[in-house]
Coordinates of C-alpha atoms and ligand atoms in Angstrom, one line a residue:
X231 CA 9.5 53.9 -31.0
X232 CA 10.7 53.1 -28.0
X233 CA 7.2 51.5 -26.0
X234 CA 7.8 50.9 -22.3
X235 CA 4.6 48.2 -21.7
X236 CA 3.3 48.1 -17.9
X237 CA 0.9 45.7 -17.5
X238 CA 0.4 45.9 -14.1
X239 CA -2.1 44.1 -12.2
X240 CA -5.5 41.6 -12.4
X241 CA -6.8 41.9 -16.2
X242 CA -3.9 44.1 -16.6
X243 CA -1.8 41.5 -18.2
X244 CA -4.5 39.5 -19.7
X245 CA -5.8 43.0 -21.7
X246 CA -2.4 44.4 -22.2
X247 CA -1.1 41.4 -23.9
X248 CA -3.8 41.4 -27.1
X249 CA -2.9 45.0 -27.0
X250 CA 0.7 44.5 -27.7
X251 CA -0.1 41.8 -30.3
X252 CA -2.2 44.2 -32.5
X253 CA 0.5 46.8 -32.3
X254 CA 3.3 44.1 -33.8
X255 CA 1.0 42.6 -36.0
X256 CA 0.8 46.3 -38.2
X257 CA 4.5 46.1 -39.1
X258 CA 6.0 49.1 -37.6
X259 CA 9.5 49.1 -36.2
X260 CA 9.0 49.4 -32.4
X261 CA 11.2 48.0 -29.4
X262 CA 8.9 47.2 -26.8
X263 CA 9.8 46.6 -23.3
X264 CA 7.9 45.4 -20.1
X265 CA 8.2 46.6 -16.2
X266 CA 6.2 46.3 -13.0
X267 CA 3.9 49.1 -11.6
X268 CA 1.0 48.6 -9.0
X269 CA 1.1 46.4 -6.5
X270 CA 2.7 43.9 -7.9
X271 CA 5.6 46.2 -8.2
X272 CA 5.2 45.7 -4.2
X273 CA 5.2 42.5 -4.3
X274 CA 8.4 42.2 -6.3
X275 CA 10.1 45.4 -5.3
X276 CA 8.5 46.8 -2.5
X277 CA 7.6 50.1 -4.2
X278 CA 4.7 50.6 -6.6
X279 CA 7.2 52.7 -8.9
X280 CA 10.1 50.9 -8.6
X281 CA 13.1 52.6 -9.6
X282 CA 14.1 50.4 -12.4
X283 CA 10.1 51.5 -14.4
X284 CA 11.1 54.6 -13.4
X285 CA 14.1 54.2 -15.6
X286 CA 12.6 52.4 -18.4
X287 CA 9.3 54.9 -18.3
X288 CA 11.4 58.0 -18.5
X289 CA 13.8 56.8 -21.8
X290 CA 10.7 55.3 -23.4
X291 CA 8.8 57.5 -25.9
X292 CA 5.2 56.8 -24.9
X293 CA 4.0 54.4 -22.0
X294 CA 1.1 51.6 -22.2
X295 CA -0.4 50.5 -19.3
X296 CA -2.9 48.0 -18.3
X297 CA -4.6 49.0 -15.0
X298 CA -3.2 48.7 -11.3
X299 CA -4.7 47.8 -7.9
X300 CA -6.8 44.9 -6.3
X301 CA -8.1 44.0 -2.9
X302 CA -4.6 42.5 -1.8
X303 CA -3.1 45.5 -1.0
X304 CA -6.1 47.9 0.1
X305 CA -5.0 47.7 3.4
X306 CA -1.5 48.5 2.4
X307 CA -0.1 51.9 3.6
X308 CA -0.4 54.9 1.7
X309 CA 2.8 54.8 0.2
X310 CA 3.1 51.3 -0.5
X311 CA -0.6 51.7 -2.5
X312 CA -0.8 51.0 -6.0
X313 CA -2.5 53.8 -7.0
X314 CA 0.5 56.0 -5.4
X315 CA 2.6 53.9 -8.7
X316 CA -0.1 55.8 -10.5
X317 CA 0.3 59.4 -9.8
X318 CA 3.6 58.5 -9.1
X319 CA 4.4 58.2 -12.8
X320 CA 2.0 60.8 -13.9
X321 CA 3.3 63.2 -11.9
X322 CA 7.5 61.8 -12.9
X323 CA 6.5 61.6 -16.4
X324 CA 4.8 65.5 -16.2
X325 CA 1.6 64.1 -17.8
X326 CA -0.6 67.2 -17.1
X327 CA -3.2 66.4 -19.6
X328 CA -5.6 63.3 -19.7
X329 CA -7.5 62.8 -23.0
X330 CA -11.0 60.5 -22.3
X331 CA -13.1 60.4 -25.3
X332 CA -16.7 59.0 -24.8
X333 CA -18.1 58.2 -27.8
X334 CA -20.8 55.4 -28.4
X335 CA -20.3 52.8 -30.9
X336 CA -23.7 52.5 -32.6
X337 CA -23.7 48.4 -32.2
X338 CA -23.8 49.1 -29.2
X339 CA -26.8 51.6 -28.0
X340 CA -28.5 49.4 -26.4
X341 CA -25.3 48.6 -23.5
X342 CA -25.8 52.5 -22.2
X343 CA -28.9 52.6 -19.7
X344 CA -29.9 56.1 -20.9
X345 CA -32.5 56.3 -23.8
X346 CA -30.8 55.5 -27.1
X347 CA -31.9 58.5 -28.7
X348 CA -30.6 60.3 -26.0
X349 CA -27.0 58.8 -26.8
X350 CA -26.9 57.4 -30.1
X351 CA -24.0 59.4 -32.1
X352 CA -22.7 60.6 -28.9
X353 CA -18.8 61.8 -28.9
X354 CA -17.5 63.7 -26.5
X355 CA -13.6 64.8 -25.2
X356 CA -13.0 64.8 -21.7
X357 CA -9.9 66.9 -21.4
X358 CA -9.3 66.8 -17.3
X359 CA -5.8 68.6 -15.8
X360 CA -4.1 65.3 -13.7
X361 CA -0.7 66.8 -12.0
X362 CA -2.7 69.5 -9.6
X363 CA -5.7 70.6 -8.2
X364 CA -6.9 68.6 -4.2
X365 CA -4.8 65.5 -5.2
X366 CA -1.6 67.0 -4.8
X367 CA -2.1 70.4 -3.0
X368 CA -0.2 70.9 0.3
X369 CA -0.9 71.1 3.0
X370 CA -3.0 68.0 3.6
X371 CA -3.2 65.4 6.2
X372 CA -5.3 64.3 9.4
X373 CA -4.4 66.3 12.6
X374 CA -5.5 66.8 15.5
X375 CA -7.6 69.9 16.4
X376 CA -9.4 71.3 19.6
X377 CA -8.8 67.7 20.8
X378 CA -10.5 66.1 17.9
X379 CA -9.1 64.7 14.8
X380 CA -9.8 66.5 11.6
X381 CA -9.0 65.4 8.0
X382 CA -7.6 68.7 5.4
X383 CA -7.0 69.0 1.7
X384 CA -5.7 71.9 -0.4
X385 CA -6.9 73.1 -3.8
X386 CA -4.8 75.0 -5.7
X387 CA -4.2 76.0 -9.2
X388 CA -1.7 78.3 -11.0
X389 CA -2.2 80.8 -13.9
X390 CA 0.4 78.5 -15.5
X391 CA -1.5 75.0 -15.3
X392 CA -5.1 76.6 -16.0
X393 CA -3.1 77.9 -19.3
X394 CA -1.5 74.6 -20.6
X395 CA -4.6 72.4 -20.1
X396 CA -7.1 74.8 -21.5
X397 CA -5.1 75.4 -24.5
X398 CA -5.2 71.9 -25.0
X399 CA -8.8 71.7 -24.7
X400 CA -8.7 74.5 -27.5
X401 CA -6.2 73.0 -30.2
X402 CA -8.6 69.6 -29.3
X403 CA -11.5 71.3 -30.2
X404 CA -10.0 72.9 -33.2
X405 CA -10.0 68.8 -34.6
X406 CA -13.5 68.4 -33.6
X407 CA -16.7 69.9 -33.2
X408 CA -14.9 73.5 -32.6
X409 CA -16.7 73.9 -29.0
X410 CA -15.1 73.9 -25.6
X411 CA -17.0 73.9 -21.9
X412 CA -15.3 74.5 -18.8
X413 CA -16.2 73.4 -16.3
X414 CA -15.7 75.0 -12.6
X415 CA -17.3 75.9 -9.0
X416 CA -16.4 80.1 -9.6
X417 CA -19.5 80.7 -6.9
X418 CA -17.7 79.1 -3.9
X419 CA -14.5 78.2 -4.8
X420 CA -12.0 81.0 -5.2
X421 CA -9.6 78.5 -7.1
X422 CA -12.4 77.6 -10.0
X423 CA -12.4 81.4 -10.1
X424 CA -8.9 82.0 -11.1
X425 CA -9.7 78.8 -14.1
X426 CA -12.5 80.6 -15.2
X427 CA -10.5 83.5 -15.8
X428 CA -7.4 82.5 -17.2
X429 CA -9.7 80.1 -19.5
X430 CA -11.4 82.9 -20.4
X431 CA -8.2 85.1 -21.3
X432 CA -7.3 82.6 -23.2
X433 CA -10.3 82.3 -25.7
X434 CA -9.3 85.0 -27.9
X435 CA -6.7 83.1 -29.4
X436 CA -9.1 80.4 -30.6
X437 CA -11.8 82.9 -32.3
X438 CA -12.9 79.4 -34.3
X439 CA -13.5 77.6 -30.9
X440 CA -16.9 78.5 -29.4
X441 CA -16.4 78.7 -25.3
X442 CA -18.4 78.7 -22.8
X443 CA -18.9 78.0 -18.7
X444 CA -20.4 75.7 -16.5
X445 CA -20.8 75.0 -13.0
X446 CA -19.7 71.4 -12.1
X447 CA -23.0 70.2 -10.4
X448 CA -24.9 71.4 -13.5
X449 CA -22.2 69.6 -15.8
X450 CA -22.9 66.6 -13.7
X451 CA -26.8 66.7 -14.3
X452 CA -26.5 68.0 -18.2
X453 CA -24.1 64.8 -18.6
X454 CA -27.6 62.9 -18.2
X455 CA -29.7 65.2 -19.1
X456 CA -28.5 66.1 -23.0
X457 CA -24.8 64.7 -23.2
X458 CA -24.8 65.5 -27.2
X459 CA -24.6 69.6 -26.2
X460 CA -20.9 68.7 -25.4
X461 CA -18.2 68.8 -27.8
X462 CA -14.6 69.2 -25.4
X463 CA -14.8 69.6 -21.7
X464 CA -11.7 71.1 -19.8
X465 CA -11.8 70.8 -15.9
X466 CA -9.6 70.3 -12.8
X467 CA -8.3 67.3 -11.7
X468 CA -11.0 66.3 -9.0
X469 CA -14.3 67.2 -10.9
X470 CA -12.6 65.6 -14.3
X471 CA -11.9 62.3 -12.4
X472 CA -15.8 62.2 -11.5
X473 CA -17.3 63.8 -15.1
X474 CA -15.1 61.7 -16.8
X475 CA -16.6 58.4 -15.6
X476 CA -19.9 59.7 -15.4
X477 CA -19.7 60.4 -19.5
X478 CA -17.8 57.2 -19.8
X479 CA -20.3 54.7 -18.4
X480 CA -23.4 57.1 -20.9
X481 CA -21.9 54.6 -23.2
X482 CA -22.5 51.8 -21.4
X483 CA -19.2 50.1 -21.5
X484 CA -15.9 51.1 -19.2
X485 CA -14.5 48.2 -21.5
X486 CA -14.5 50.3 -24.9
X487 CA -13.2 53.8 -23.8
X488 CA -9.2 54.5 -23.9
X489 CA -7.6 57.0 -22.5
X490 CA -4.6 59.1 -23.3
X491 CA -2.1 61.4 -20.8
X492 CA 0.5 63.8 -22.4
X493 CA 3.2 65.5 -21.3
X494 CA 4.0 69.1 -23.0
X495 CA 5.8 67.2 -26.1
X496 CA 3.3 64.7 -26.6
X497 CA 4.9 62.3 -24.6
X498 CA 2.1 59.8 -23.6
X499 CA 0.7 57.3 -21.2
X500 CA -1.8 55.0 -22.6
X501 CA -4.4 53.0 -20.7
X502 CA -8.2 51.8 -20.6
X503 CA -9.9 54.1 -18.4
X504 CA -11.4 51.0 -16.4
X505 CA -10.1 49.8 -13.4
X506 CA -7.5 46.1 -13.1
X507 CA -11.5 44.3 -12.6
X508 CA -10.3 41.7 -9.8
X509 CA -13.8 40.3 -9.9
X510 CA -12.8 38.3 -12.9
X511 CA -9.0 38.8 -12.9
X512 CA -7.1 35.5 -14.9
X513 CA -10.5 34.4 -16.3
X514 CA -9.9 35.3 -19.4
X515 CA -13.5 37.1 -20.4
X516 CA -12.2 40.9 -19.6
X517 CA -13.1 43.3 -22.8
X518 CA -9.5 44.1 -24.3
X519 CA -10.8 47.1 -26.7
X520 CA -10.6 49.9 -24.5
X521 CA -6.1 48.8 -24.4
X522 CA -6.4 48.0 -27.9
X523 CA -7.9 51.6 -28.6
X524 CA -5.6 53.3 -26.4
X525 CA -2.4 51.6 -28.3
X526 CA -4.1 53.2 -31.0
X527 CA -4.6 56.9 -29.1
X528 CA -0.9 56.4 -28.6
X529 CA 0.0 56.1 -32.5
X530 CA -1.9 59.1 -33.5
X531 CA -0.8 61.6 -30.3
X532 CA 2.7 60.2 -29.8
X533 CA 4.2 59.1 -32.9
X534 CA 1.3 61.4 -35.3
X535 CA 0.7 58.0 -36.8
X536 CA -3.3 58.9 -37.8
X537 CA -3.1 56.0 -40.4
X538 CA -2.1 53.6 -38.3
X539 CA -4.1 54.3 -35.6
X540 CA -7.5 55.0 -37.7
X541 CA -6.0 51.4 -39.0
X542 CA -7.0 49.4 -35.4
X543 CA -10.0 51.7 -34.5
X544 CA -11.3 50.9 -37.9
X545 CA -10.6 46.7 -37.3
X546 CA -12.8 47.3 -33.8
X547 CA -15.9 48.8 -35.2
X548 CA -15.5 46.1 -37.6
X549 CA -15.5 42.8 -35.0
X550 CA -18.5 45.2 -33.2
X551 CA -20.1 44.9 -36.3
X552 CA -19.2 41.6 -37.1
X553 CA -21.1 40.8 -33.9
X554 CA -18.0 39.7 -31.4
X555 CA -18.9 40.6 -27.6
X556 CA -17.4 39.9 -24.2
X557 CA -19.5 39.3 -21.3
X558 CA -19.2 43.6 -20.1
X559 CA -20.8 44.1 -23.8
X560 CA -22.8 40.9 -25.0
X561 CA -26.6 41.3 -26.2
X562 CA -28.4 37.6 -27.0
X563 CA -27.9 36.8 -30.3
X564 CA -24.5 38.2 -30.6
X565 CA -21.4 35.9 -30.9
X566 CA -20.0 35.9 -27.2
X567 CA -15.8 35.6 -27.2
X568 CA -12.8 36.4 -24.4
X569 CA -9.9 38.1 -24.3
X570 CA -8.2 36.6 -26.6
X571 CA -10.9 35.4 -29.1
X572 CA -11.6 39.1 -29.5
X573 CA -7.6 40.0 -29.7
X574 CA -8.4 36.8 -33.2
X575 CA -10.4 39.2 -34.2
X576 CA -9.4 42.5 -33.8
X577 CA -6.3 40.8 -35.7
X578 CA -8.3 39.0 -38.5
X579 CA -9.9 42.5 -38.9
X580 CA -6.2 44.3 -39.4
Ligands
NAD776 P1 -12.5 48.9 -12.5 O1 -13.3 49.4 -13.7 O2 -12.1 47.4 -11.8 O3 -13.9 47.4 -12.5 C1 -15.6 48.1 -12.3 C2 -16.4 46.8 -12.9 O4 -16.6 46.6 -14.1 C3 -16.2 45.3 -12.5 O5 -17.4 44.7 -12.7 C4 -15.0 44.8 -14.0 O6 -15.4 43.3 -13.7 C5 -16.0 45.6 -15.2 N1 -15.0 45.9 -16.2 C6 -13.9 46.6 -15.9 N2 -13.1 46.4 -17.2 C7 -13.4 45.4 -17.7 C8 -12.9 45.4 -18.6 N3 -11.9 45.7 -19.9 N4 -13.9 44.3 -19.5 C9 -14.8 43.8 -18.8 N5 -15.4 44.0 -17.4 C10 -14.4 45.1 -17.1 O7 -13.5 49.3 -10.9 P2 -13.1 48.9 -9.6 O8 -14.2 47.4 -9.5 O9 -13.5 50.3 -9.3 O10 -11.6 48.7 -8.9 C11 -11.1 47.8 -8.8 C12 -9.5 47.6 -8.7 O11 -9.0 49.0 -9.9 C13 -9.5 48.9 -7.7 O12 -8.0 48.1 -6.5 C14 -9.5 50.3 -7.8 O13 -8.1 50.8 -7.0 C15 -8.7 49.6 -9.3 N6 -8.5 50.8 -10.4 C16 -7.5 50.8 -11.0 C17 -7.3 52.0 -12.1 C18 -6.3 52.0 -13.1 O14 -5.6 51.6 -12.8 N7 -6.0 53.1 -14.3 C19 -8.6 53.2 -12.4 C20 -9.8 52.8 -11.5 C21 -9.1 51.4 -10.6

């Protein structure tokens, strides 16, 4: 098992260190090597996704990533911004399927801004297409037309791209509550009319899964009105970017949510849903659980080790039940801990 570890920027190194401790504690035969991605790579190598990192990531079975970015790089030219490293590695490794579970632990029901009865028992999986759509479409740019600047991007999807992500969603639904809701904007965008047509054409291959369609504006509304109606939601890159953040906030803490980005052979990049949290970086108070749960997703999706994944997930449930809380999920009466202490608690629970 070859794992490439990319701690990244901000709180990234602090939280990945705890996930690495947890992985090591399982006693599995793993080869873990670290490399640079994001702002730290710009500073050290003048490239947010340097050649050495490319090689390591390419050779690995899975990549464990902290987060990238920070205000010190915000004014860099676009090609020297940390996010370029993130988009670069996703594209390079062909990671087209982003899986983001949004589930609410009963112990954290009060952390949500929604009423507990609306979110209690929430368990949604958002499947977002990650390598196409308006984020990559050409042409794109800012240019002068008729004496003024215009900005433009291209929303584009091929049948192949839509088909492969839809299949990931149907397959995932088979292992869950067997419902897929495909999200588009077919009433105004031709690109997403094709999306709906292709998703619909695949549905007969999965007669055990119920398919529905929803326009993205309605989906955004339904997610806060009645989120428990959803099981698996599948959508394009841009809509998925927004809806998955919305879904993650239903749970109250972005510090709890893992994610997986997979290629066609289940090679994957695993990372927490949150960013590099520059406001708390270096303070030892960041919540490492999203990264630890991302390591569990890695064991399940890339290495097919369900039991080991479950051990980590159970350990996380246990520390929450024991009352351990980092600042982002703290409630009075609970035991407030920092990043490393939370790692210690998970190790003890393991
Ligand atoms: P963020 O997720 O980093 O932080 C938002 C808020 O949540 C902050 O108050 C932060 O302190 C808190 N938070 C986030 N993760 C936490 C954790 N594990 N424990 C406790 N609190 C946590 O989002 P942002 O502030 O919009 O972005 C900060 C930087 O991160 C930017 O440079 C942005 O580009 C980058 N970013 C990177 C990724 C990624 O690497 N995948 C994703 C999103 C944002």
